[in-house]
JSON list of C-alpha atoms in Angstrom, two decimals:
[
{"chain": "A", "resi": 72, "resn": "MET", "atom": "CA", "xyz": [26.05, 32.42, -42.64]},
{"chain": "A", "resi": 73, "resn": "ALA", "atom": "CA", "xyz": [22.15, 31.85, -43.50]},
{"chain": "A", "resi": 74, "resn": "LYS", "atom": "CA", "xyz": [22.33, 28.03, -42.19]},
{"chain": "A", "resi": 75, "resn": "ALA", "atom": "CA", "xyz": [23.83, 29.09, -38.97]},
{"chain": "A", "resi": 76, "resn": "LYS", "atom": "CA", "xyz": [20.73, 31.69, -38.50]},
{"chain": "A", "resi": 77, "resn": "ILE", "atom": "CA", "xyz": [18.32, 29.07, -39.30]},
{"chain": "A", "resi": 78, "resn": "VAL", "atom": "CA", "xyz": [19.71, 26.79, -36.81]},
{"chain": "A", "resi": 79, "resn": "LYS", "atom": "CA", "xyz": [19.75, 29.00, -34.12]},
{"chain": "A", "resi": 80, "resn": "VAL", "atom": "CA", "xyz": [16.36, 30.03, -34.87]},
{"chain": "A", "resi": 81, "resn": "ALA", "atom": "CA", "xyz": [14.81, 26.60, -34.71]},
{"chain": "A", "resi": 82, "resn": "ASP", "atom": "CA", "xyz": [16.89, 26.00, -31.60]},
{"chain": "A", "resi": 83, "resn": "LYS", "atom": "CA", "xyz": [15.35, 28.64, -29.83]},
{"chain": "A", "resi": 84, "resn": "ILE", "atom": "CA", "xyz": [12.08, 28.12, -31.04]},
{"chain": "A", "resi": 85, "resn": "ALA", "atom": "CA", "xyz": [12.83, 24.14, -29.81]},
{"chain": "A", "resi": 86, "resn": "GLU", "atom": "CA", "xyz": [13.63, 25.72, -26.49]},
{"chain": "A", "resi": 87, "resn": "THR", "atom": "CA", "xyz": [10.28, 28.07, -26.18]},
{"chain": "A", "resi": 88, "resn": "VAL", "atom": "CA", "xyz": [8.50, 24.80, -27.08]},
{"chain": "A", "resi": 89, "resn": "THR", "atom": "CA", "xyz": [10.00, 22.77, -24.34]},
{"chain": "A", "resi": 90, "resn": "ASP", "atom": "CA", "xyz": [10.11, 25.64, -21.95]},
{"chain": "A", "resi": 91, "resn": "GLY", "atom": "CA", "xyz": [5.99, 25.85, -22.56]},
{"chain": "A", "resi": 92, "resn": "TYR", "atom": "CA", "xyz": [5.53, 22.23, -22.39]},
{"chain": "A", "resi": 93, "resn": "LYS", "atom": "CA", "xyz": [7.16, 21.77, -19.00]},
{"chain": "A", "resi": 94, "resn": "LYS", "atom": "CA", "xyz": [5.29, 24.88, -17.56]},
{"chain": "A", "resi": 95, "resn": "ILE", "atom": "CA", "xyz": [1.80, 23.15, -18.70]},
{"chain": "A", "resi": 96, "resn": "GLU", "atom": "CA", "xyz": [3.18, 19.59, -17.04]},
{"chain": "A", "resi": 97, "resn": "ASP", "atom": "CA", "xyz": [4.38, 21.27, -13.71]},
{"chain": "A", "resi": 98, "resn": "GLY", "atom": "CA", "xyz": [0.96, 22.96, -13.68]},
{"chain": "A", "resi": 99, "resn": "THR", "atom": "CA", "xyz": [-1.01, 19.82, -14.07]},
{"chain": "A", "resi": 100, "resn": "VAL", "atom": "CA", "xyz": [1.11, 17.79, -11.99]},
{"chain": "A", "resi": 101, "resn": "GLY", "atom": "CA", "xyz": [0.92, 20.25, -9.42]},
{"chain": "A", "resi": 102, "resn": "GLY", "atom": "CA", "xyz": [-2.88, 20.62, -9.62]},
{"chain": "A", "resi": 103, "resn": "TYR", "atom": "CA", "xyz": [-3.39, 17.06, -9.49]},
{"chain": "A", "resi": 104, "resn": "LYS", "atom": "CA", "xyz": [-1.35, 16.80, -6.42]},
{"chain": "A", "resi": 105, "resn": "LYS", "atom": "CA", "xyz": [-3.38, 19.60, -4.43]},
{"chain": "A", "resi": 106, "resn": "ILE", "atom": "CA", "xyz": [-6.60, 17.75, -5.74]},
{"chain": "A", "resi": 107, "resn": "GLU", "atom": "CA", "xyz": [-5.26, 14.35, -4.55]},
{"chain": "A", "resi": 108, "resn": "GLN", "atom": "CA", "xyz": [-4.00, 15.76, -1.10]},
{"chain": "A", "resi": 109, "resn": "GLY", "atom": "CA", "xyz": [-7.16, 17.00, -0.67]},
{"chain": "A", "resi": 110, "resn": "ALA", "atom": "CA", "xyz": [-9.21, 14.01, -1.43]},
{"chain": "A", "resi": 111, "resn": "VAL", "atom": "CA", "xyz": [-6.84, 11.87, 0.94]},
{"chain": "A", "resi": 112, "resn": "SER", "atom": "CA", "xyz": [-7.26, 14.27, 3.89]},
{"chain": "A", "resi": 113, "resn": "GLY", "atom": "CA", "xyz": [-10.74, 14.48, 3.57]},
{"chain": "A", "resi": 114, "resn": "PHE", "atom": "CA", "xyz": [-11.05, 11.26, 3.05]},
{"chain": "A", "resi": 115, "resn": "THR", "atom": "CA", "xyz": [-8.56, 10.65, 6.39]},
{"chain": "A", "resi": 116, "resn": "LYS", "atom": "CA", "xyz": [-10.93, 12.96, 8.39]},
{"chain": "A", "resi": 117, "resn": "LEU", "atom": "CA", "xyz": [-13.84, 10.82, 7.28]},
{"chain": "A", "resi": 118, "resn": "ALA", "atom": "CA", "xyz": [-12.49, 7.59, 8.27]},
{"chain": "A", "resi": 119, "resn": "ASP", "atom": "CA", "xyz": [-11.03, 9.08, 11.50]},
{"chain": "A", "resi": 120, "resn": "GLY", "atom": "CA", "xyz": [-14.61, 10.57, 12.49]},
{"chain": "A", "resi": 121, "resn": "PHE", "atom": "CA", "xyz": [-16.34, 8.05, 11.90]},
{"chain": "A", "resi": 122, "resn": "VAL", "atom": "CA", "xyz": [-13.69, 5.12, 13.85]},
{"chain": "A", "resi": 123, "resn": "ASP", "atom": "CA", "xyz": [-13.64, 7.81, 16.53]},
{"chain": "A", "resi": 124, "resn": "GLN", "atom": "CA", "xyz": [-17.33, 7.89, 16.79]},
{"chain": "A", "resi": 125, "resn": "PHE", "atom": "CA", "xyz": [-18.34, 4.12, 16.00]},
{"chain": "A", "resi": 126, "resn": "LEU", "atom": "CA", "xyz": [-15.43, 2.07, 16.72]},
{"chain": "A", "resi": 127, "resn": "THR", "atom": "CA", "xyz": [-13.42, 3.23, 19.51]},
{"chain": "A", "resi": 128, "resn": "LYS", "atom": "CA", "xyz": [-13.75, 1.83, 22.94]},
{"chain": "A", "resi": 129, "resn": "GLU", "atom": "CA", "xyz": [-13.53, 3.65, 26.54]},
{"chain": "A", "resi": 130, "resn": "GLY", "atom": "CA", "xyz": [-10.22, 5.87, 26.88]},
{"chain": "A", "resi": 131, "resn": "GLU", "atom": "CA", "xyz": [-8.98, 4.89, 23.45]},
{"chain": "A", "resi": 132, "resn": "SER", "atom": "CA", "xyz": [-7.39, 6.99, 21.02]},
{"chain": "A", "resi": 133, "resn": "VAL", "atom": "CA", "xyz": [-8.01, 6.83, 17.46]},
{"chain": "A", "resi": 134, "resn": "GLU", "atom": "CA", "xyz": [-4.84, 5.41, 16.23]},
{"chain": "A", "resi": 135, "resn": "ASP", "atom": "CA", "xyz": [-5.14, 2.71, 18.86]},
{"chain": "A", "resi": 136, "resn": "ALA", "atom": "CA", "xyz": [-8.39, 1.81, 17.67]},
{"chain": "A", "resi": 137, "resn": "LYS", "atom": "CA", "xyz": [-7.77, 1.81, 14.17]},
{"chain": "A", "resi": 138, "resn": "LYS", "atom": "CA", "xyz": [-4.17, -0.76, 15.31]},
{"chain": "A", "resi": 139, "resn": "ARG", "atom": "CA", "xyz": [-6.73, -2.98, 17.29]},
{"chain": "A", "resi": 140, "resn": "ILE", "atom": "CA", "xyz": [-9.05, -3.12, 14.43]},
{"chain": "A", "resi": 141, "resn": "ALA", "atom": "CA", "xyz": [-6.50, -3.87, 11.74]},
{"chain": "A", "resi": 142, "resn": "GLN", "atom": "CA", "xyz": [-4.91, -6.49, 14.74]},
{"chain": "A", "resi": 143, "resn": "GLU", "atom": "CA", "xyz": [-8.47, -8.34, 14.20]},
{"chain": "A", "resi": 144, "resn": "GLN", "atom": "CA", "xyz": [-8.84, -8.01, 11.03]},
{"chain": "A", "resi": 145, "resn": "ALA", "atom": "CA", "xyz": [-5.62, -9.91, 10.53]},
{"chain": "A", "resi": 146, "resn": "ALA", "atom": "CA", "xyz": [-6.84, -12.90, 13.13]},
{"chain": "A", "resi": 147, "resn": "ARG", "atom": "CA", "xyz": [-9.91, -12.69, 11.07]},
{"chain": "A", "resi": 148, "resn": "GLU", "atom": "CA", "xyz": [-8.59, -13.55, 7.52]},
{"chain": "A", "resi": 149, "resn": "GLU", "atom": "CA", "xyz": [-5.95, -16.06, 9.23]},
{"chain": "A", "resi": 150, "resn": "THR", "atom": "CA", "xyz": [-8.60, -18.16, 10.55]},
{"chain": "A", "resi": 151, "resn": "ALA", "atom": "CA", "xyz": [-10.27, -17.95, 7.17]},
{"chain": "A", "resi": 152, "resn": "LYS", "atom": "CA", "xyz": [-7.06, -19.07, 5.67]},
{"chain": "A", "resi": 153, "resn": "LYS", "atom": "CA", "xyz": [-6.66, -21.43, 7.90]},
{"chain": "A", "resi": 154, "resn": "GLU", "atom": "CA", "xyz": [-10.14, -22.82, 7.58]},
{"chain": "A", "resi": 155, "resn": "ARG", "atom": "CA", "xyz": [-9.72, -22.55, 3.59]},
{"chain": "A", "resi": 156, "resn": "GLU", "atom": "CA", "xyz": [-6.76, -25.06, 3.93]},
{"chain": "A", "resi": 157, "resn": "GLU", "atom": "CA", "xyz": [-8.27, -27.39, 6.33]},
{"chain": "A", "resi": 158, "resn": "ARG", "atom": "CA", "xyz": [-11.56, -28.17, 3.76]},
{"chain": "A", "resi": 159, "resn": "GLU", "atom": "CA", "xyz": [-9.26, -28.26, 0.74]},
{"chain": "A", "resi": 160, "resn": "ALA", "atom": "CA", "xyz": [-7.37, -31.04, 2.79]},
{"chain": "A", "resi": 161, "resn": "ARG", "atom": "CA", "xyz": [-10.82, -32.69, 3.13]},
{"chain": "A", "resi": 162, "resn": "GLN", "atom": "CA", "xyz": [-12.18, -32.34, -0.52]},
{"chain": "A", "resi": 163, "resn": "ARG", "atom": "CA", "xyz": [-8.70, -34.08, -1.39]},
{"chain": "A", "resi": 164, "resn": "GLU", "atom": "CA", "xyz": [-9.29, -36.71, 1.15]},
{"chain": "A", "resi": 165, "resn": "GLN", "atom": "CA", "xyz": [-12.84, -37.13, 0.09]},
{"chain": "A", "resi": 166, "resn": "ILE", "atom": "CA", "xyz": [-11.95, -37.31, -3.28]},
{"chain": "A", "resi": 167, "resn": "ALA", "atom": "CA", "xyz": [-8.95, -39.82, -2.94]},
{"chain": "A", "resi": 168, "resn": "ALA", "atom": "CA", "xyz": [-11.29, -42.20, -0.82]},
{"chain": "A", "resi": 169, "resn": "SER", "atom": "CA", "xyz": [-13.78, -41.86, -3.65]},
{"chain": "A", "resi": 170, "resn": "LYS", "atom": "CA", "xyz": [-11.06, -42.76, -6.10]},
{"chain": "A", "resi": 171, "resn": "GLU", "atom": "CA", "xyz": [-10.12, -45.48, -4.20]},
{"chain": "A", "resi": 172, "resn": "ARG", "atom": "CA", "xyz": [-13.33, -47.05, -3.62]},
{"chain": "A", "resi": 173, "resn": "ALA", "atom": "CA", "xyz": [-13.77, -46.68, -7.59]},
{"chain": "A", "resi": 174, "resn": "LYS", "atom": "CA", "xyz": [-10.70, -48.90, -8.12]},
{"chain": "A", "resi": 175, "resn": "ASN", "atom": "CA", "xyz": [-11.53, -51.08, -5.05]},
{"chain": "A", "resi": 176, "resn": "ALA", "atom": "CA", "xyz": [-15.43, -51.86, -6.75]},
{"chain": "A", "resi": 177, "resn": "ALA", "atom": "CA", "xyz": [-13.71, -52.03, -10.24]},
{"chain": "A", "resi": 178, "resn": "LYS", "atom": "CA", "xyz": [-11.49, -54.88, -8.79]},
{"chain": "A", "resi": 179, "resn": "HIS", "atom": "CA", "xyz": [-14.18, -57.07, -7.97]},
{"chain": "A", "resi": 180, "resn": "GLN", "atom": "CA", "xyz": [-16.40, -56.52, -10.70]}
]
């Protein structure tokens, strides 16, 4: 009988501790989410203001300007990728030609 009472009390303590932990966790996570939302919202407002002030063209909305800028950036990245691939191909060709010249020079000696 005494053991059953101890088990009940231990279960009650465990439940109380678990509930307390969950409340602390929910409060911490909720607070973090509010801070994060505020920071993201503030940054978005700042970025939109910058785009509106400096990057929009005549009659263009902020969203349209952001899309245009993203497309321009993607095009720049694609061009840079192609140039890098072409440069690497030229370098491979130069290395192969150098090896061939070295091989030919070794044959003639």
